[in-house]
Structure formats: structure tokens, C-alpha cells
CSV table of C-alpha atoms and ligand atoms in Angstrom, one decimal:
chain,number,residue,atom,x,y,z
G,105,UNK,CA,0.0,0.0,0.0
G,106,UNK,CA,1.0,3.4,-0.9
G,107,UNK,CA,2.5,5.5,1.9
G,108,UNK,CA,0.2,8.4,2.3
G,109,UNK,CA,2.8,10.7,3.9
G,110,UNK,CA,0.8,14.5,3.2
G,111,UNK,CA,0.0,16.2,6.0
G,112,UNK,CA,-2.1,19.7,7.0
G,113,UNK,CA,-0.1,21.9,9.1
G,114,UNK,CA,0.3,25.4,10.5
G,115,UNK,CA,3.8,25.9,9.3
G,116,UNK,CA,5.5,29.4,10.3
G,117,UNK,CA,6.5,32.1,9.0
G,118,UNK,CA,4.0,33.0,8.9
G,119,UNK,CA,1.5,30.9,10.6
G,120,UNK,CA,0.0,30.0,6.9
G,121,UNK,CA,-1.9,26.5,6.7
G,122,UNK,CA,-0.1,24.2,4.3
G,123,UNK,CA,0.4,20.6,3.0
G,124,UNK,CA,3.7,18.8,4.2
G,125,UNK,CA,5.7,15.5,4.4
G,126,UNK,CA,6.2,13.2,7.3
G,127,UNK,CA,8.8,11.5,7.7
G,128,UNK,CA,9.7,8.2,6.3
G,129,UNK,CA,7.7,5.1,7.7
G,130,UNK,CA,10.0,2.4,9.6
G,131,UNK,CA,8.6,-0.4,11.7
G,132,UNK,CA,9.7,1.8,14.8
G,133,UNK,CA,7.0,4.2,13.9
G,134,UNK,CA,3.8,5.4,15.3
G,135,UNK,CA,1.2,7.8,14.0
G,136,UNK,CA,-1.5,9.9,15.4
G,137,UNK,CA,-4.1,11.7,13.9
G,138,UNK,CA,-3.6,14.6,16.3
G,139,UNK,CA,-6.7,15.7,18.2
G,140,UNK,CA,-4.7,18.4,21.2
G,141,UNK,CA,-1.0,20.3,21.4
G,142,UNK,CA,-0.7,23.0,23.9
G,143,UNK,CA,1.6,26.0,23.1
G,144,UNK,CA,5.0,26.2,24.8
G,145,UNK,CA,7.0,29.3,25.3
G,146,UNK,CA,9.5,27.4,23.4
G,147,UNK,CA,7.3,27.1,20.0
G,148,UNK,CA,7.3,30.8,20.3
G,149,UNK,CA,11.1,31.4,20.6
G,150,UNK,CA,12.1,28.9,17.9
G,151,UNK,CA,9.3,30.4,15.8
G,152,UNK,CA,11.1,34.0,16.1
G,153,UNK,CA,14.6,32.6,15.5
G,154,UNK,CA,15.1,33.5,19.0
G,155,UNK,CA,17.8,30.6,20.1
G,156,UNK,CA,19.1,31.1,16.6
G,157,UNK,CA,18.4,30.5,13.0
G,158,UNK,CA,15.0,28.2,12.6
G,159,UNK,CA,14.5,26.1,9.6
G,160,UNK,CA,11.3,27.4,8.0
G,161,UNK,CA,8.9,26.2,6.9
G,162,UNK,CA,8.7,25.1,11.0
G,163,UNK,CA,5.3,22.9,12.4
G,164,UNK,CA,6.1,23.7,16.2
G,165,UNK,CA,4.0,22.3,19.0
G,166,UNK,CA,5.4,19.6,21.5
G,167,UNK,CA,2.6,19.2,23.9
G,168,UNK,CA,1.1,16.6,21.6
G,169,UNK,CA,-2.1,14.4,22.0
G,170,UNK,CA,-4.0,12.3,19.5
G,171,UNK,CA,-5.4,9.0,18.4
G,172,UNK,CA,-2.6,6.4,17.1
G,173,UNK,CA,-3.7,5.3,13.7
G,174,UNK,CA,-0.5,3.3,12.6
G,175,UNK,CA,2.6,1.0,14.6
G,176,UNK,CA,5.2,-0.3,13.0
G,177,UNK,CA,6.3,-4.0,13.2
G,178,UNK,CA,8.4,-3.3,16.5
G,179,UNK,CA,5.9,-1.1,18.2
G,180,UNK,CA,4.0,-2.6,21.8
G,181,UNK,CA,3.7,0.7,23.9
G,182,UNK,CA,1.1,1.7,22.1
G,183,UNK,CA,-1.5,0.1,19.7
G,184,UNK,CA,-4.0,1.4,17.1
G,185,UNK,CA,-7.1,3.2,19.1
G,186,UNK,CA,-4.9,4.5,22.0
G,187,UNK,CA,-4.7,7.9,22.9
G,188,UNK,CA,-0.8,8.5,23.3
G,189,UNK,CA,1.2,11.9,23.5
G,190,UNK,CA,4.6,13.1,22.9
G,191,UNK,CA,6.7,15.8,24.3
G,192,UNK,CA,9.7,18.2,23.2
G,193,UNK,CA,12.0,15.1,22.8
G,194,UNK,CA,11.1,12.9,19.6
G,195,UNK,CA,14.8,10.5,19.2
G,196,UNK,CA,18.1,10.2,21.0
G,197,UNK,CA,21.1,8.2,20.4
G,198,UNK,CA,20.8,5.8,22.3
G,199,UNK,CA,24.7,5.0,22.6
G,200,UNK,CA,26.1,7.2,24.5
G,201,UNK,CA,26.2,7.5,28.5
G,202,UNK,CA,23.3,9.8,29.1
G,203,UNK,CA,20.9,7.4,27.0
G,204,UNK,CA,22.4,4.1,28.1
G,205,UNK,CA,22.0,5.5,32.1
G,206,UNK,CA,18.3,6.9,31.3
G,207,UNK,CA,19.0,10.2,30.8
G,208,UNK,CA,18.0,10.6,27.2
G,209,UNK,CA,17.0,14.0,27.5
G,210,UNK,CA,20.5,14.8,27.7
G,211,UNK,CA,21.6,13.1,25.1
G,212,UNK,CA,25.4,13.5,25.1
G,213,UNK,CA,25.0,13.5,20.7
G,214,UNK,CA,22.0,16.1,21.6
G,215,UNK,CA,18.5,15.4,21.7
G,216,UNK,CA,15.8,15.4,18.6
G,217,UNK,CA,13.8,18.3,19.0
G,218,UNK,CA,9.8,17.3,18.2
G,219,UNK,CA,10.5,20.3,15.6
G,220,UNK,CA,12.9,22.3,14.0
G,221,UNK,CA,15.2,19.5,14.0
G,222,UNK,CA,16.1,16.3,12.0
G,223,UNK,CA,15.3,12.4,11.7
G,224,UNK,CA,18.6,10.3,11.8
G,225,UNK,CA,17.3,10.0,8.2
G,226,UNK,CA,18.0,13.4,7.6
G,227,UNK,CA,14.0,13.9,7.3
G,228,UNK,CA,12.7,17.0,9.0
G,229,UNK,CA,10.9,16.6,12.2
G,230,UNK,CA,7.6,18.7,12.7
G,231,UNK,CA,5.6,19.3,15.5
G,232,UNK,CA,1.9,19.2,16.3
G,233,UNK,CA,-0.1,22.2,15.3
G,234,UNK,CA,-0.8,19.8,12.2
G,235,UNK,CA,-3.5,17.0,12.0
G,236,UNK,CA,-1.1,14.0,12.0
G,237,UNK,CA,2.1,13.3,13.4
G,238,UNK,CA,4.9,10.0,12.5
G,239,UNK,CA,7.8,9.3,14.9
G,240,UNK,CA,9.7,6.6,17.0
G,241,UNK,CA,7.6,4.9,19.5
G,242,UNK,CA,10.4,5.2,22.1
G,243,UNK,CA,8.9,9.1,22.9
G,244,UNK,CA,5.6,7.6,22.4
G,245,UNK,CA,3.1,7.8,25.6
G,246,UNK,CA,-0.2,6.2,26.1
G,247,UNK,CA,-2.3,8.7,27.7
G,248,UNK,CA,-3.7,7.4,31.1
G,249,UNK,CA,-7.6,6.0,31.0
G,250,UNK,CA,-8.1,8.7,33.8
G,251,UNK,CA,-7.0,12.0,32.1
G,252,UNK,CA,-8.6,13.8,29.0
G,253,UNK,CA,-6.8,14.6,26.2
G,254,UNK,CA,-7.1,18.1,26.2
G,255,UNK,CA,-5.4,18.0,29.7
G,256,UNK,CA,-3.1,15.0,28.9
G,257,UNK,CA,-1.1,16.9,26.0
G,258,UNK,CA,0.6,19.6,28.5
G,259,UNK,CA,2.0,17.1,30.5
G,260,UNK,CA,4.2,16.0,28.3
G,261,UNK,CA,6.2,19.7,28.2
G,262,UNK,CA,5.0,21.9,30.8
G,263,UNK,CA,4.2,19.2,32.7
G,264,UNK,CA,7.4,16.9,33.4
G,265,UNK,CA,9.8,20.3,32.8
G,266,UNK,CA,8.5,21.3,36.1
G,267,UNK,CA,8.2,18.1,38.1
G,268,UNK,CA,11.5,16.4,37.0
G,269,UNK,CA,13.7,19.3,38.6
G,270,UNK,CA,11.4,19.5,41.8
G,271,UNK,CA,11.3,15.8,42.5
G,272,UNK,CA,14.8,15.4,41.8
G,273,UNK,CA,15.7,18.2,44.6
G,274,UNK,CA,13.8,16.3,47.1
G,275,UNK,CA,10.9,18.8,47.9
G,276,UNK,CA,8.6,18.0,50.6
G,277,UNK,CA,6.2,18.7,53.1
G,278,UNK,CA,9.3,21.2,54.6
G,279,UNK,CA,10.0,23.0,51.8
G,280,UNK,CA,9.1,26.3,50.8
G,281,UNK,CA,9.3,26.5,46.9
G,282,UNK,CA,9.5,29.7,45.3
G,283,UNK,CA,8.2,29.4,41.8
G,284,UNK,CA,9.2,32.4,39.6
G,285,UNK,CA,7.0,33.4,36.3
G,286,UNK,CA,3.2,32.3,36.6
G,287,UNK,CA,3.1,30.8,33.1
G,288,UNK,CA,2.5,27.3,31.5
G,289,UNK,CA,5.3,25.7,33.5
G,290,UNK,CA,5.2,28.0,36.6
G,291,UNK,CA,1.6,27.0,37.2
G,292,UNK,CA,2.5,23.5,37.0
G,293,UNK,CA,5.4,24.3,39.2
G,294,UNK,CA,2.8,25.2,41.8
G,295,UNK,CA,0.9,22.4,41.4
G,296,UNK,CA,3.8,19.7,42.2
G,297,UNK,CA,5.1,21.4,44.8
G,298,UNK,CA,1.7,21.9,46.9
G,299,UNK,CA,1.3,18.2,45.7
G,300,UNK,CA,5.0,17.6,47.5
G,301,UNK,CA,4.0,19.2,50.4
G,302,UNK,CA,6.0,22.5,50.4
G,303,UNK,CA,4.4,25.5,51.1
G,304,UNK,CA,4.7,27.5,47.6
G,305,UNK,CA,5.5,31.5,47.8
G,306,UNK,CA,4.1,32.1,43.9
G,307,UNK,CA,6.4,35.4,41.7
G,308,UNK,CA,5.0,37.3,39.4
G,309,UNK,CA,6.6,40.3,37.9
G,310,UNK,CA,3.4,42.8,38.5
G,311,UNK,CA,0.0,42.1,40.8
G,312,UNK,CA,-1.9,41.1,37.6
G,313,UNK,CA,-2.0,37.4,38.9
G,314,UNK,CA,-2.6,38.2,42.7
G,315,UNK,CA,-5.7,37.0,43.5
G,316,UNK,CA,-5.9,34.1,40.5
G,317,UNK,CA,-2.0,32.4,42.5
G,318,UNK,CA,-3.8,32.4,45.4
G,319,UNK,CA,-6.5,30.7,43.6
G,320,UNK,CA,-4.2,28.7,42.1
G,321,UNK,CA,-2.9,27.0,45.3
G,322,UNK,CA,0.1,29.5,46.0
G,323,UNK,CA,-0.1,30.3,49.9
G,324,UNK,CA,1.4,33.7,49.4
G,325,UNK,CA,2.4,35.8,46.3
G,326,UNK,CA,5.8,38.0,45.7
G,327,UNK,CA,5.2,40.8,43.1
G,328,UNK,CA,9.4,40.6,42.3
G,329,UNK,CA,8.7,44.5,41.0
G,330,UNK,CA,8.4,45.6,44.7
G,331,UNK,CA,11.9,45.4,45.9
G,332,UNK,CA,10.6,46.1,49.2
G,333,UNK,CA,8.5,43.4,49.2
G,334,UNK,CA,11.7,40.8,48.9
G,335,UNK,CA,12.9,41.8,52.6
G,336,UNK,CA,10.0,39.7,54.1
G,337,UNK,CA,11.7,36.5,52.4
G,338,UNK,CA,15.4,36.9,53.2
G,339,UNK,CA,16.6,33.1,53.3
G,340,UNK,CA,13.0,31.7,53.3
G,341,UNK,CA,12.9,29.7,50.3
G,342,UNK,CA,14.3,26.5,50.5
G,343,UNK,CA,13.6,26.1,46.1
G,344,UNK,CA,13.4,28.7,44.2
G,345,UNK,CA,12.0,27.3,40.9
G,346,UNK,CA,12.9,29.6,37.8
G,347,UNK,CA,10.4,29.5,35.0
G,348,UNK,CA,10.3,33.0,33.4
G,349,UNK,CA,12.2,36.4,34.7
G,350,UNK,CA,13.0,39.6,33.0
G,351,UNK,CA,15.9,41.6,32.1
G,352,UNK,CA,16.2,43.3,35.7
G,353,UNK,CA,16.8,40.0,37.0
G,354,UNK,CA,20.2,40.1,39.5
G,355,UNK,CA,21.5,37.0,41.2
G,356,UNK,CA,22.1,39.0,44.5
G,357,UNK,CA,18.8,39.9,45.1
G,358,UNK,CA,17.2,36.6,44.2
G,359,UNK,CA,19.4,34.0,46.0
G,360,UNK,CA,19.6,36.1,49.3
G,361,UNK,CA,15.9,34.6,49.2
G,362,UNK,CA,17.6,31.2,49.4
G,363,UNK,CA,18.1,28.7,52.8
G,364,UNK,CA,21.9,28.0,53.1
G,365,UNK,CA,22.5,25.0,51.3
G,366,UNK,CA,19.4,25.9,49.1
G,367,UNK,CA,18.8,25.4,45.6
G,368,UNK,CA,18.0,27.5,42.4
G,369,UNK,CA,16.7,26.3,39.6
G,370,UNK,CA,16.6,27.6,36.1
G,371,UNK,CA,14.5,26.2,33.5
G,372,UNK,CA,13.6,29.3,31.8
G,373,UNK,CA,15.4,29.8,28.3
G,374,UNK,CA,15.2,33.2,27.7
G,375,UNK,CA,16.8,34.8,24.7
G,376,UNK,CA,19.5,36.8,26.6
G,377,UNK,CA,22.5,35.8,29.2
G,378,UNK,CA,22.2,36.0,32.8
G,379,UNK,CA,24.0,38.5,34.3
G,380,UNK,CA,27.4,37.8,35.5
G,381,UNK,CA,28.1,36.3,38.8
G,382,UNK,CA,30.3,38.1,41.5
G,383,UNK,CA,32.5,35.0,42.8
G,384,UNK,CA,31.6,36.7,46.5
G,385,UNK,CA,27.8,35.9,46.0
G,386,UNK,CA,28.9,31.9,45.5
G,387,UNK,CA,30.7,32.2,48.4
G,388,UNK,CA,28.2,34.0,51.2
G,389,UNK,CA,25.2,32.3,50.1
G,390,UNK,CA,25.9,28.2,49.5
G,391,UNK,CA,23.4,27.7,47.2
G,392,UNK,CA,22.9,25.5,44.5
G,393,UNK,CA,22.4,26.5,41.3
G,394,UNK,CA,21.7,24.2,38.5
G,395,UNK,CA,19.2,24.0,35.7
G,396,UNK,CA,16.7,21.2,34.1
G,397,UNK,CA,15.9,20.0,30.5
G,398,UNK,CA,12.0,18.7,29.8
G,399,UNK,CA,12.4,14.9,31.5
G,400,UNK,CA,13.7,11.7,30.4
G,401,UNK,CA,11.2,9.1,29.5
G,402,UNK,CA,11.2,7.1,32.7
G,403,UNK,CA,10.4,10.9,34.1
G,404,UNK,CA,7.6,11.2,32.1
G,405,UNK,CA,5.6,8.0,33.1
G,406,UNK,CA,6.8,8.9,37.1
G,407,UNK,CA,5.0,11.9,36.7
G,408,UNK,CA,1.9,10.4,34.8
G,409,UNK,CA,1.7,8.5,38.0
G,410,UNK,CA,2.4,11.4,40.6
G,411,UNK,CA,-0.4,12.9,39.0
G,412,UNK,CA,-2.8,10.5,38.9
G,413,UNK,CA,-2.0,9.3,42.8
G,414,UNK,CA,-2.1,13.2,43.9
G,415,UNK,CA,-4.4,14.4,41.5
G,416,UNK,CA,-2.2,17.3,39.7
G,417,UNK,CA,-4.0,18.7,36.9
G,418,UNK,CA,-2.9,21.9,34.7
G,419,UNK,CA,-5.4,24.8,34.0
G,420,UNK,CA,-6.3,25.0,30.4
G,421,UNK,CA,-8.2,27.4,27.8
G,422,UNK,CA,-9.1,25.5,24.9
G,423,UNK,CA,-9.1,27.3,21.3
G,424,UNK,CA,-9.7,25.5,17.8
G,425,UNK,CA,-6.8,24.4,15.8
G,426,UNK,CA,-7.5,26.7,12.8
G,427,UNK,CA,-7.3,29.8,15.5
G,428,UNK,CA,-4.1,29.1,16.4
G,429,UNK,CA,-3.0,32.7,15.3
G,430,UNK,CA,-5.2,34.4,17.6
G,431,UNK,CA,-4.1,32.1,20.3
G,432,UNK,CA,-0.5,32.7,19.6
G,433,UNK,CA,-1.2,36.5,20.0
G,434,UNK,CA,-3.1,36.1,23.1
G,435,UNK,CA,0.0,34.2,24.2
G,436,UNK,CA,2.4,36.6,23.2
G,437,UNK,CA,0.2,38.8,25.2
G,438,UNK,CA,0.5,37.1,28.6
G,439,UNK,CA,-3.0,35.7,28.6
G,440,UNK,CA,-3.1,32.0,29.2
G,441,UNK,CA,-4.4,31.2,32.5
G,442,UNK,CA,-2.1,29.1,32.6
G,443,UNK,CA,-1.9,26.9,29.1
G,444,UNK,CA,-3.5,27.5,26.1
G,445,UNK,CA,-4.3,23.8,24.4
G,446,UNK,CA,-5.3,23.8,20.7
G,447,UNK,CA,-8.3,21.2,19.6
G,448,UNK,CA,-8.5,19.7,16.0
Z,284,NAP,N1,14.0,23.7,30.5
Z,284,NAP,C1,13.2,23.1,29.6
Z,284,NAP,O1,13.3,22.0,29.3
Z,284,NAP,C2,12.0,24.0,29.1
Z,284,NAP,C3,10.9,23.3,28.6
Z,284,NAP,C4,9.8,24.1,28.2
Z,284,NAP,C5,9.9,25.5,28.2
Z,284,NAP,N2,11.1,26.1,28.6
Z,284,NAP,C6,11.3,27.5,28.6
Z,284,NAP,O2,10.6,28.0,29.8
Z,284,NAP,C7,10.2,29.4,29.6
Z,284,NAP,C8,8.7,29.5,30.0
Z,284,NAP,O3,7.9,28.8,29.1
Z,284,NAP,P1,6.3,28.8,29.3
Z,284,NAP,O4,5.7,28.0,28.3
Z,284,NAP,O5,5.9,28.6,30.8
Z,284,NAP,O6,6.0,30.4,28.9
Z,284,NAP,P2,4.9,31.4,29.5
Z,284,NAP,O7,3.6,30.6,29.7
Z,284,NAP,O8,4.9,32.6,28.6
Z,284,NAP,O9,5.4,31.8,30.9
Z,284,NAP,C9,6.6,32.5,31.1
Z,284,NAP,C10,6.4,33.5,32.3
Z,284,NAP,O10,7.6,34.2,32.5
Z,284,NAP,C11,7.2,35.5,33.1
Z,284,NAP,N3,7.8,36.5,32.2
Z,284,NAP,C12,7.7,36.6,30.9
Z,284,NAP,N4,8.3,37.8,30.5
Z,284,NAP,C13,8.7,38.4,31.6
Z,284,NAP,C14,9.4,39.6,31.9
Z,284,NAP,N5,9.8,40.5,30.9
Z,284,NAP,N6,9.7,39.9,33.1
Z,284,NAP,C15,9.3,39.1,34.1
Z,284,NAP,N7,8.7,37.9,33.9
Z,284,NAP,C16,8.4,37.6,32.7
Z,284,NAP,C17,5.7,35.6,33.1
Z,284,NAP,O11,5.2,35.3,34.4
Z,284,NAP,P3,4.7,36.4,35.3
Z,284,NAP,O12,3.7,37.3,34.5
Z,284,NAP,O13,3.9,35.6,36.4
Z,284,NAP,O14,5.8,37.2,35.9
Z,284,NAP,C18,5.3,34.5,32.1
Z,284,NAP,O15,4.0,34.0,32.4
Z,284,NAP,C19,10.4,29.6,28.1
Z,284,NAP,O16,11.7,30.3,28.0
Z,284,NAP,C20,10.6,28.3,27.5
Z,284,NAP,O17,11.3,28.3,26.3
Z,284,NAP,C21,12.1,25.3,29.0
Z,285,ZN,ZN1,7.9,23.1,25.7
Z,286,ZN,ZN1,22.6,9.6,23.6
């Protein structure tokens, strides 16, 4: 049988709806006929060339949810009728350290971006603001009985971006997580760590999101534009989770919210360097600073259990697929509360 391999996409730039190729079919394959993708800060970076030059045309969208359709010889994760997702990782060696010790996500021969990278075939790799997506089953989840799809989709970005890095710096119940940036992965920063235990101190650059953190689950809010403000939480915090900060940012003032022996981290990628370090503030505040790419697969389906155990679900809007250029300018906008999630 003929391999029908033309798909519909929203391919930037600009967002234009167009017929495109998946990759080539091999019996490590699965394909979905998409049905949810939520919208990542990242698609919007890589769609601006803001990391650096993107290979247009570029499908982006790695909060992907749909029906599987197709499996290759090799496939038993997932079988036709499943609803399975994928995240921002779509292939990794599978050689080197990293991969061979379950760290895939840091792939020592770099990971396979779901978009804007390429197949070890040298086929392009495109994301989900599309009606179908092909890849290797090995990034492949089934979506748990339990959880929508609409819902399911951000887990697999937002969702283990935010948990990996909180789990792995052991927060509990005597923790007091300070989660930076009220966005897509800040809310779901809030949500693990009141799930952990910790009490969560939420940081939003103005008041806008006041009253909606508290809502949110965040026992108190910092606005980090009131300096002032930041003397009530000298060396409170025993995590200060990092998900979106702007230009003003200066480590002084942020790790003197830090416990001693404390941790920092940065998951934000924004499109500017961090200021400089003074050696002296290394030295007076003994804090850890360290950083956290999406999740390796074993991540993903510890989380997909954390969540169904402590019952962690994201806040969603929903908007059709074909408005995905409003929704992208309501999202440049600062208006998700908290992910946008785009239905076919
Ligand atoms: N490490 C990883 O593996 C990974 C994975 C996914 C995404 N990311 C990166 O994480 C970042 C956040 O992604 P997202 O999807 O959560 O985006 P998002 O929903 O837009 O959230 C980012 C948040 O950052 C804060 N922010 C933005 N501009 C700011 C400014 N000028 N000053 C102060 N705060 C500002 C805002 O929160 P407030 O309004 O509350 O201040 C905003 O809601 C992006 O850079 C993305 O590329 C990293
Ligand atoms: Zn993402
Ligand atoms: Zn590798």
C-alpha cells in the first residue's frame, strides 16, 4: 500500500496552513491523527529565531495528544485506538552515556527536538499544530484512562519540565518552593510542589496574577517588582524554581531569598544571558544553582503516576486548531491562564 505521507499543518512564518511531508515510515513508527497540542513558550522562541536561525517552513507544537492510527512491526507501547502523546524530545542516540544511564534528555550527541530538528534519516521533524504526526515509538506515551486529552497533551512539556527538577531536589512537606513566572510551566510548578507538600510562595513580575495564584494554590504571592517586598523572604525559600524572569533579574537579590545549602533552579530559556556572577555571592550564600531539560522518558511515566496518585491537573483554555494565530497572540500577550491547548 501506498505510503500516504501529506499532512495539513500550520507551518511558520508566517503561521500559513499548508500541505507537508512526514517523515519516512520504519517499523519503529507510530502515528496519530492529532486531536490536542498545547503552546510552549518554546514554540514561540524557535518560531522568532530566537535561540538562533529556525529552519522554516517550522510545524512547532510539542505538547502533543492524538489518536494512534499506525505502529510499526516493533511497536507494543502503544497500539491502534490508544490515545498517546509526545513531548519536546522525539529520538536520542541511544549510545552514548546519558541514553544508556536513562538520561535521554541529555543526550550527550543532543536530543531530537519534536521540531525544527532532524530524523537520523535526515528527514525533518515537525511538531503538532498539524492533523497528523509520524515518529519513533520510544517518545511515544499512552495517555492514562483517567486523564482527558485536552489536559493529557501539557503534561508532556510543561508538565514533566517542572516536576523532574522538583522531585529530583527532594521537595517536601518542609519545603518552601518559590516558583518564579506564573506561566505554562510556573503554574505546574505550583501544582507539584503543593502536591509535595512544600508550602509554595508564587512570583509574578506585577499584581496582575494576585488573587488568580492564590486561587491557584500559592499560599502567598511576591510581586518581584516591589523590591521592598523581597525583605520579608530573606533566606525563606528553600527552592526557588525559575520558570520565566526579565531583564532586571540580578542574582544578589534573588538568591539572598535562598536557605543556606538551598537550591536555584533555572528552567527558563530566555533569549539573553544571565547577568554575571560576582564570585563573593557563591561564596556567602551556598546555594545550588543548577538547571533542568524537559524529562527523560522514565520521568515522564513517574510523573503520569504522581499525578494520577495526587491528583495534579494543569489549568487549560481551549481554542480550535484553525485559530491558532489568535491564540498565539493572546499568548504573546500574557494571557493564558495558565496553558493555552489547541483542539482539532
Ligand atoms: N527547560 C526546559 O526543558 C524547558 C521546557 C519548556 C519550556 N522552557 C522555557 O521556559 C520558559 C517558560 O515557558 P512557558 O511555556 O511557561 O512560557 P509562558 O507561559 O509565557 O510563561 C513565562 C512566564 O515568565 C514570566 N515573564 C515573561 N516575561 C517576563 C518579563 N519580561 N519579566 C518578568 N517575567 C516575565 C511571566 O510570568 P509572570 O507574569 O507571572 O511574571 C510569564 O508568564 C520559556 O523560555 C521556554 O522556552 C524550558
Ligand atoms: Zn515546551
Ligand atoms: Zn545519547
Amino acid at each position: 500500500m501506498a505510503d500516504d505521507r501529506t499532512f495539513n499543518a500550520w507551518a511558520y512564518k508566517p503561521l500559513t496552513k499548508m500541505q507537508l511531508t512526514l517523515r519516512e515510515w520504519t517499523e519503529d513508527c507510530v502515528e496519530l491523527d492529532i486531536t490536542h497540542c498545547g503552546i510552549c513558550g518554546s514554540d514561540v522562541h524557535t518560531m522568532d529565531s530566537g535561540w538562533g536561525p529556525t529552519e522554516y517552513p517550522c510545524v512547532v507544537g510539542h505538547e502533543i495528544v492524538g489518536v494512534v492510527k499506525k505502529v510499526g512491526k516493533n511497536v507494543t507501547k502503544v497500539k491502534v485506538g490508544d490515545r498517546a502523546g509526545v513531548g519536546a524530545q522525539c529520538n536520542s542516540c541511544r549510545e552514548c552515556k546519558n541514553c544508556l544511564e536513562g538520561s535521554e534528555n541529555l543526550c550527550m550527541k543532543g536530543i531530537v527536538g519534536t521540531y525544527n530538528a532532524r530524523w537520523e534519516n535526515g528527514d525533518k521533524t515537525y511538531g503538532g499544530y498539524a492533523d497528523r504526526w509520524r515518529g519513533d515509538y520510544r517518545f511515544v506515551f499512552k495517555v492514562p484512562d483517567n486523564m482527558s486529552s485536552a489536559i493529557a497533551c501539557t503534561f508532556f512539556c510543561a508538565g514533566v519540565t517542572t516536576y523532574a527538577p522538583l522531585k529530583r531536589c527532594n521537595v517536601n512537606s518542609s519545603s518552601v518552593v518559590g516558583v518564579m513566572g506564573l506561566g505554562g510551566l510556573g503554574h505546574y510548578g505550583v501544582k507539584w510542589a503543593k502536591a509535595m507538600g512544600a508550602k509554595v510562595i508564587g512570583m509574578s513580575h506585577n499584581d496582575k496574577k494576585r488573587e488568580i495564584a492564590l486561587e491557584l494554590g500559592c499560599d502567598e504571592y511576591l510581586n518581584t517588582s516591589d523590591k521592598e517586598a523581597f525583605g520579608a523572604y530573606r533566606r525563606q525559600m528553600t527552592h526557588i524554581l525559575c520558570t520565566g524572569t526579565g531583564r532586571d533579574f540580578d542574582w544578589v537579590t534573588y538568591l539572598s531569598l535562598i536557605v543556606v545549602n538551598g537550591h536555584f533552579i533555572n528552567i527558563s530559556i530566555p533569549e539573553w544571558n544571565f547577568p554575571e556572577i560576582n564570585p563573593f555571592v557563591f561564596f556567602s550564600t551556598q546555594v545550588f544553582i543548577s538547571g533542568s531539560a524537559i524529562g527523560s522518558p522514565a520521568e515522564i511515566e513517574d510523573m503520569l503516576e504522581f499525578a494520577s496518585v495526587h491528583d495534579v491537573e494543569p489549568w487549560i483554555q481551549t481554542y480550535k486548531m484553525d485559530d491558532v494565530v489568535k491564540a498565539i497572540e493572546d499568548f504573546r500577550a500574557g494571557k493564558p491562564r495558565f496553558r493555552i491547548v489547541l483542539e482539532n
